[in-house]
Amino acid sequence: MARRPTKSRPEAQNPVRRVTAKAADGDDTFVTALKLADAELTPAMRAYFDKCTEKLGFVPNVLKAYAFDMPKLEAFVAMYNDLMLAPSGLTKLEREMIAVAVSSHNRCYYCLTAHGAAVRSLADDPVLGELMVMNYRAARLDRRQRAMLDFAVKLTAEPWGIEESDRKPVREAGFSDRDIWDIAAVAGFFNMSNRIASATDMRPNSIYHGQKRG
Amino acid sequence: MARRPTKSRPEAQNPVRRVTAKAADGDDTFVTALKLADAELTPAMRAYFDKCTEKLGFVPNVLKAYAFDMPKLEAFVAMYNDLMLAPSGLTKLEREMIAVAVSSHNRCYYCLTAHGAAVRSLADDPVLGELMVMNYRAARLDRRQRAMLDFAVKLTAEPWGIEESDRKPVREAGFSDRDIWDIAAVAGFFNMSNRIASATDMRPNSIYHGQKRG
Amino acid sequence: MARRPTKSRPEAQNPVRRVTAKAADGDDTFVTALKLADAELTPAMRAYFDKCTEKLGFVPNVLKAYAFDMPKLEAFVAMYNDLMLAPSGLTKLEREMIAVAVSSHNRCYYCLTAHGAAVRSLADDPVLGELMVMNYRAARLDRRQRAMLDFAVKLTAEPWGIEESDRKPVREAGFSDRDIWDIAAVAGFFNMSNRIASATDMRPNSIYHGQKRG
Amino acid sequence: MARRPTKSRPEAQNPVRRVTAKAADGDDTFVTALKLADAELTPAMRAYFDKCTEKLGFVPNVLKAYAFDMPKLEAFVAMYNDLMLAPSGLTKLEREMIAVAVSSHNRCYYCLTAHGAAVRSLADDPVLGELMVMNYRAARLDRRQRAMLDFAVKLTAEPWGIEESDRKPVREAGFSDRDIWDIAAVAGFFNMSNRIASATDMRPNSIYHGQKRG
Amino acid sequence: MARRPTKSRPEAQNPVRRVTAKAADGDDTFVTALKLADAELTPAMRAYFDKCTEKLGFVPNVLKAYAFDMPKLEAFVAMYNDLMLAPSGLTKLEREMIAVAVSSHNRCYYCLTAHGAAVRSLADDPVLGELMVMNYRAARLDRRQRAMLDFAVKLTAEPWGIEESDRKPVREAGFSDRDIWDIAAVAGFFNMSNRIASATDMRPNSIYHGQKRG
Amino acid sequence: MARRPTKSRPEAQNPVRRVTAKAADGDDTFVTALKLADAELTPAMRAYFDKCTEKLGFVPNVLKAYAFDMPKLEAFVAMYNDLMLAPSGLTKLEREMIAVAVSSHNRCYYCLTAHGAAVRSLADDPVLGELMVMNYRAARLDRRQRAMLDFAVKLTAEPWGIEESDRKPVREAGFSDRDIWDIAAVAGFFNMSNRIASATDMRPNSIYHGQKRG
């Protein structure tokens, strides 16, 4: 939602230099294509935004996008934090890898940008995030992580076709029933978020683009 | 998760009567294919389950499926209730129609069964739920509801292709920016839930099948 | 073809109650979107319609749809009755299961409604029809019926990819060459009927919806 | 069904000349991959086969494929002759063009071969059949025939998406409601036949390949 | 590019004979839908065109299409001749089989026509070209050629999914690493050429249609 | 082709740190999965490699991949340089944007990495490359560049469906017939290159990943 909407980018007038402005221009002020007025943050959400600013240096745009309605924001934050940060048989990096592989299938600009940066950072590996963004099959993953991503991506592409025969290689790669739930829940969550971001033209904070590149 | 797992159905031994048992057998004891021990319900969730039993006569299996972990159950319930029951420019029926049209695209047995019953009930129309399950394009909807479902289903099938030109007919059918958020959020939520249900072979309470049929 | 065409349903005028009429309204008078005058029934077809009325209580709309031309009606009835009712290594229920699984892939409202009711009835199992309509992979079928439906649905979705390696598991599940013909012929027939129904917006008799639900 | 089954083609032993036999070898003796014994032809079918031999010089393999069962053969012949030869607002050539465009979508070797030859012959145009086989969109058709094929091919590829908005351009190109039925019925019939041919590995009489090439 | 553009074919005025002209009319004068003036042939390209005329009796239209720019024509000819004619572990026929199977997936009228004729000619088998055009899976190929085409067609349809597990059956069918490169390079080249032909509505010389039919 | 093949990455032995090595490890020594011995560079190719080293600081791996055979390397270089560097109505940036949008559809790790860096560099805009990699529809392009990429991507995804109606918006956005050729030729070229890279598991020089990120 464009709280302080930037001017819509005019058609280029200069044929020599058609991309007249940087592609990310306005990414930090334009949040979504929906004009929704900010609600007043509840104390819990105010504290959460402050914590983001303190730890990350900024409030992720997805949180600003939900900030028109406190129950929605709080439900999103509760689910997100449980899935991505709470104890699990999956490492935080693995959960972010699922997030990016799913978002790659769905070609979601917001999530690929924000969570691609997270993979680069958590793995301390500037290339792994690129591989998740571009084609996870090209990454040289161990059997465990490959089975995890194959399950998450098939669940994304053809949920109607998932059966015990799909869970079997995941189990055989060492994942417990609880782990399978977590893989499914993270994959499911990003199938939700990708769609909310695409439906609203949500734009990522531009700072993500340069993070952990070298 | 199969707390009291039924015997796995044996290969039919009698060629004359191959479907040896009713298809829904065990649907009320078999919840998912994952063996996860129930956690102790928090007071809030205990009250919520009791309310379900009181109002519906049963606890929906999806809640039992999440009951291995209270933070996950509470986050799911908070998000579900906000999306499907809180005030919105969409009627409760419209939100259930989106739920079923999305679940039809994803061919999710759990969600089609549970939310198909909800559409039949809220519309007081035993056929409308069938149409949402089978092919929403065959329903004789007014322009508003058709635009709403076209957006929700394209968002489900090709989220990468959604642009302002897709939001335009939704706006022109009378939906506000907030309504567009709600359509996207409900469609997104069922894209998540369909995948968790498919990943875990979640089975609906068998009572849904007969509800509001005549 | 709408012999006694109902008024086309107007855009809802009342925003509070948008679905102004029941979804099945007119299903029993509106047969297809094509205006084709009834031909005079031949004695054989007259007798057949009478038999339908006697045994079912109604004439299925698909027969009314073909009744503009006696050679077409007779050819359809001859092929249908041979495929679905004549002796075969497939039970009548199995043939109806193929009909519904194919129609589910093609999302055909007419055939899912009419033949979903047939599965519920022949199986004396109100849920099995729902499973065929929603996603046959979720049904707990024995190996024979699963092999049969996998073949029929692949033949529906990707006929160009069928080879001996697809017939092999069908043979191994106990089907003879003649049975394979019958599976293919039933699957093929519904691929035809689904398309004629979709092309003409054929509507099922509304009575099917409530049959064998409990 | 291979009545006089040819020896299965051995793996090539000569690396220099790997395709050791002509591709059509055995096409006139190998009919399908199913071993089904011929039934005795009824007098009507005997007369029909004789008429084929007299007029075409051969009995089309599809008829031999059905000849294991007289009711099936007779139902097929009745429907085929009504659709393709009886009076209609569509010319016989147009019906064959639909047959080939549908079979091209489904990549059916039998039907493309037999009906491609029919288009070449009826149009007295050796190239038109090739265009229908390869990509009907590349043919320079008038608006009528293009609308007809666009409808038939969408009906083949996405029957679930056909609505009045798809019938509209067909109507506007001059087709009556009866013509629309006929387009749908021919497209539907070949969606059936393509699948029976693919399911059984049906092979066309080799004589078709050279017909009307110059 | 239509150097001597034929009159655009008028809408048929005679309903009885709607295809008023042969489908290939103008194929030899209409080369593409783009109007691009011929450049002067370099001596090397002049010699090459002369050689085509001498050996084939005509200059293939694809060469005329590139003749608006000598560097583009020369680069195309150099790459084409290296791939299709230079020494390789693949026979010339095998390279043409890949060309046609790829072009069939992409439904490219130009390439199917020109290279379908090449397969018929090199194999001295009028049917093999038809099989490659229609559905290579229906051809009775030895294991080597089947593995080769399966790899080429998957590479065409889903390049993102190719992994070592796809190269393995190709290696096991006897192909060397250099052969795998050549399969990929020919498949890649026709994925390029198919798109240039489709983008420009390139038309084949009509003489191809009748070549090596009997 | 792995001239100095790195040890194949072993399955991770340490469950705590599963990604035991950086994802790009070996990218600069491992070029493709095919073992092909380098040929001796011709003087022209030696000079070209030296020029790459001088201007870029390295020889792009795609050139090393082709270096097993000089005619193939020279044909590739000639076509590449003509398409991407020679005068054209398309700017070099526009040609690189097509390269990346096509490679994104095909999810080609090599081309997305190498040409994503080129877009970032030529546009002097670190975000534009990311948008081309992730989903070009999310970029705020002017009408000209959007029409160009829509044509290139449809040509990539469904070449069989391209007709004059697809060229029309490209023409209306100001592109000449020659420009349309160039769009098609660049899109076609990367459809070829993506497949050669995917078929051979070609890996990009790791230096690309960090280029022009801030």
Coordinates of N, CA and C in Angstrom, one line a residue, chain D residues 70-139:
Chain D
M70 N -18.8 -57.2 -32.0 CA -19.7 -56.6 -33.0 C -20.4 -55.4 -32.4
P71 N -21.0 -55.4 -31.2 CA -21.7 -54.2 -30.8 C -20.8 -53.0 -30.7
K72 N -19.6 -53.2 -30.3 CA -18.7 -52.1 -30.2 C -18.3 -51.6 -31.6
L73 N -18.1 -52.5 -32.5 CA -17.8 -52.1 -33.9 C -19.0 -51.3 -34.5
E74 N -20.2 -51.9 -34.3 CA -21.4 -51.2 -34.9 C -21.6 -49.8 -34.3
A75 N -21.4 -49.7 -33.0 CA -21.7 -48.4 -32.4 C -20.7 -47.4 -32.9
F76 N -19.4 -47.8 -33.0 CA -18.4 -46.9 -33.5 C -18.7 -46.5 -34.9
V77 N -19.0 -47.4 -35.8 CA -19.3 -47.1 -37.2 C -20.5 -46.2 -37.3
A78 N -21.5 -46.5 -36.5 CA -22.7 -45.6 -36.6 C -22.4 -44.2 -36.2
M79 N -21.7 -44.0 -35.1 CA -21.4 -42.7 -34.7 C -20.4 -42.0 -35.7
Y80 N -19.4 -42.7 -36.1 CA -18.5 -42.1 -37.0 C -19.1 -41.6 -38.3
N81 N -19.9 -42.5 -38.9 CA -20.6 -42.2 -40.2 C -21.5 -41.0 -40.0
D82 N -22.3 -41.0 -38.9 CA -23.2 -39.9 -38.7 C -22.4 -38.6 -38.6
L83 N -21.3 -38.6 -37.8 CA -20.6 -37.3 -37.6 C -19.8 -36.9 -38.8
M84 N -19.2 -37.8 -39.5 CA -18.3 -37.3 -40.5 C -18.9 -37.3 -41.9
L85 N -20.0 -38.0 -42.1 CA -20.6 -38.1 -43.5 C -22.0 -37.6 -43.6
A86 N -22.8 -37.6 -42.5 CA -24.2 -37.1 -42.7 C -24.2 -35.6 -43.0
P87 N -25.4 -35.2 -43.4 CA -25.5 -33.7 -43.7 C -25.2 -32.9 -42.5
S88 N -24.6 -31.8 -42.7 CA -24.2 -30.9 -41.6 C -23.9 -29.5 -42.2
G89 N -24.0 -28.5 -41.4 CA -23.5 -27.2 -41.9 C -22.0 -27.1 -42.1
L90 N -21.3 -28.1 -41.6 CA -19.9 -28.2 -41.8 C -19.6 -29.0 -43.1
T91 N -18.7 -28.6 -43.9 CA -18.4 -29.5 -45.0 C -17.6 -30.7 -44.5
K92 N -17.5 -31.7 -45.3 CA -16.7 -32.9 -44.9 C -15.3 -32.5 -44.7
L93 N -14.8 -31.6 -45.5 CA -13.4 -31.2 -45.4 C -13.2 -30.5 -44.0
E94 N -14.2 -29.6 -43.7 CA -14.1 -29.0 -42.4 C -14.1 -30.0 -41.2
R95 N -14.9 -31.0 -41.3 CA -14.9 -32.0 -40.3 C -13.6 -32.7 -40.2
E96 N -13.0 -33.0 -41.3 CA -11.7 -33.6 -41.3 C -10.6 -32.7 -40.7
M97 N -10.8 -31.4 -41.0 CA -9.8 -30.4 -40.5 C -9.9 -30.4 -39.0
I98 N -11.1 -30.4 -38.4 CA -11.2 -30.5 -37.0 C -10.5 -31.8 -36.5
A99 N -10.8 -32.9 -37.1 CA -10.2 -34.2 -36.7 C -8.7 -34.1 -36.6
V100 N -8.1 -33.5 -37.6 CA -6.6 -33.4 -37.6 C -6.1 -32.4 -36.6
A101 N -6.7 -31.3 -36.5 CA -6.2 -30.3 -35.5 C -6.3 -30.8 -34.1
V102 N -7.4 -31.5 -33.8 CA -7.6 -32.1 -32.5 C -6.5 -33.2 -32.3
S103 N -6.3 -34.0 -33.3 CA -5.3 -35.1 -33.2 C -3.9 -34.6 -33.1
S104 N -3.7 -33.4 -33.7 CA -2.4 -32.8 -33.6 C -2.1 -32.4 -32.1
H105 N -3.1 -31.8 -31.5 CA -2.9 -31.4 -30.1 C -2.6 -32.6 -29.3
N106 N -3.3 -33.7 -29.6 CA -3.1 -35.0 -28.8 C -2.0 -35.8 -29.3
R107 N -1.3 -35.4 -30.4 CA -0.2 -36.1 -31.0 C -0.5 -37.6 -31.3
C108 N -1.6 -37.9 -31.9 CA -2.1 -39.2 -32.2 C -1.6 -39.7 -33.5
Y109 N -0.7 -40.7 -33.5 CA -0.1 -41.1 -34.8 C -1.2 -41.7 -35.7
Y110 N -2.0 -42.6 -35.2 CA -3.1 -43.2 -36.1 C -3.9 -42.1 -36.7
C111 N -4.5 -41.2 -36.0 CA -5.5 -40.3 -36.5 C -4.9 -39.3 -37.4
L112 N -3.7 -38.8 -37.0 CA -3.0 -37.8 -37.9 C -2.7 -38.4 -39.3
T113 N -2.3 -39.7 -39.3 CA -2.0 -40.3 -40.5 C -3.2 -40.5 -41.4
A114 N -4.3 -41.1 -40.8 CA -5.5 -41.4 -41.6 C -6.2 -40.2 -42.0
H115 N -6.4 -39.3 -41.1 CA -7.2 -38.1 -41.4 C -6.4 -37.0 -42.0
G116 N -5.1 -37.0 -41.8 CA -4.2 -36.0 -42.6 C -4.4 -36.4 -44.1
A117 N -4.4 -37.7 -44.4 CA -4.6 -38.1 -45.8 C -6.0 -37.6 -46.3
A118 N -7.0 -37.7 -45.4 CA -8.4 -37.3 -45.8 C -8.4 -35.8 -46.1
V119 N -7.7 -35.0 -45.3 CA -7.7 -33.5 -45.6 C -7.0 -33.2 -46.9
R120 N -5.9 -33.9 -47.2 CA -5.2 -33.7 -48.4 C -6.1 -34.0 -49.6
S121 N -6.8 -35.1 -49.4 CA -7.7 -35.6 -50.5 C -8.9 -34.7 -50.7
L122 N -9.6 -34.4 -49.7 CA -10.8 -33.6 -49.8 C -10.6 -32.2 -50.3
A123 N -9.4 -31.7 -49.8 CA -9.1 -30.3 -50.2 C -8.4 -30.3 -51.6
D124 N -8.0 -31.4 -52.1 CA -7.2 -31.5 -53.3 C -6.0 -30.5 -53.1
D125 N -5.4 -30.6 -51.9 CA -4.4 -29.6 -51.5 C -3.4 -30.4 -50.6
P126 N -2.2 -30.8 -51.2 CA -1.4 -31.7 -50.4 C -0.8 -31.0 -49.2
V127 N -0.8 -29.6 -49.2 CA -0.2 -28.9 -48.1 C -1.2 -28.7 -46.9
L128 N -2.4 -28.6 -47.2 CA -3.4 -28.2 -46.1 C -3.3 -29.3 -45.0
G129 N -3.3 -30.6 -45.4 CA -3.2 -31.7 -44.4 C -1.9 -31.5 -43.6
E130 N -0.8 -31.2 -44.2 CA 0.4 -31.0 -43.4 C 0.3 -29.9 -42.4
L131 N -0.4 -28.8 -42.8 CA -0.6 -27.7 -41.9 C -1.4 -28.1 -40.7
M132 N -2.5 -28.9 -41.0 CA -3.3 -29.3 -39.9 C -2.6 -30.2 -38.9
V133 N -1.7 -31.1 -39.5 CA -0.9 -32.0 -38.7 C 0.1 -31.2 -37.8
M134 N 0.8 -30.2 -38.4 CA 1.9 -29.5 -37.8 C 1.5 -28.4 -36.9
N135 N 0.7 -27.5 -37.3 CA 0.2 -26.4 -36.5 C -0.8 -25.6 -37.3
Y136 N -2.1 -25.8 -36.9 CA -3.1 -25.2 -37.7 C -3.1 -23.6 -37.7
R137 N -2.4 -23.1 -36.7 CA -2.3 -21.6 -36.7 C -1.4 -21.1 -37.8
A138 N -0.6 -21.9 -38.4 CA 0.2 -21.4 -39.5 C -0.5 -21.5 -40.8
A139 N -1.7 -22.1 -40.9 CA -2.4 -22.1 -42.1 C -3.1 -20.8 -42.4

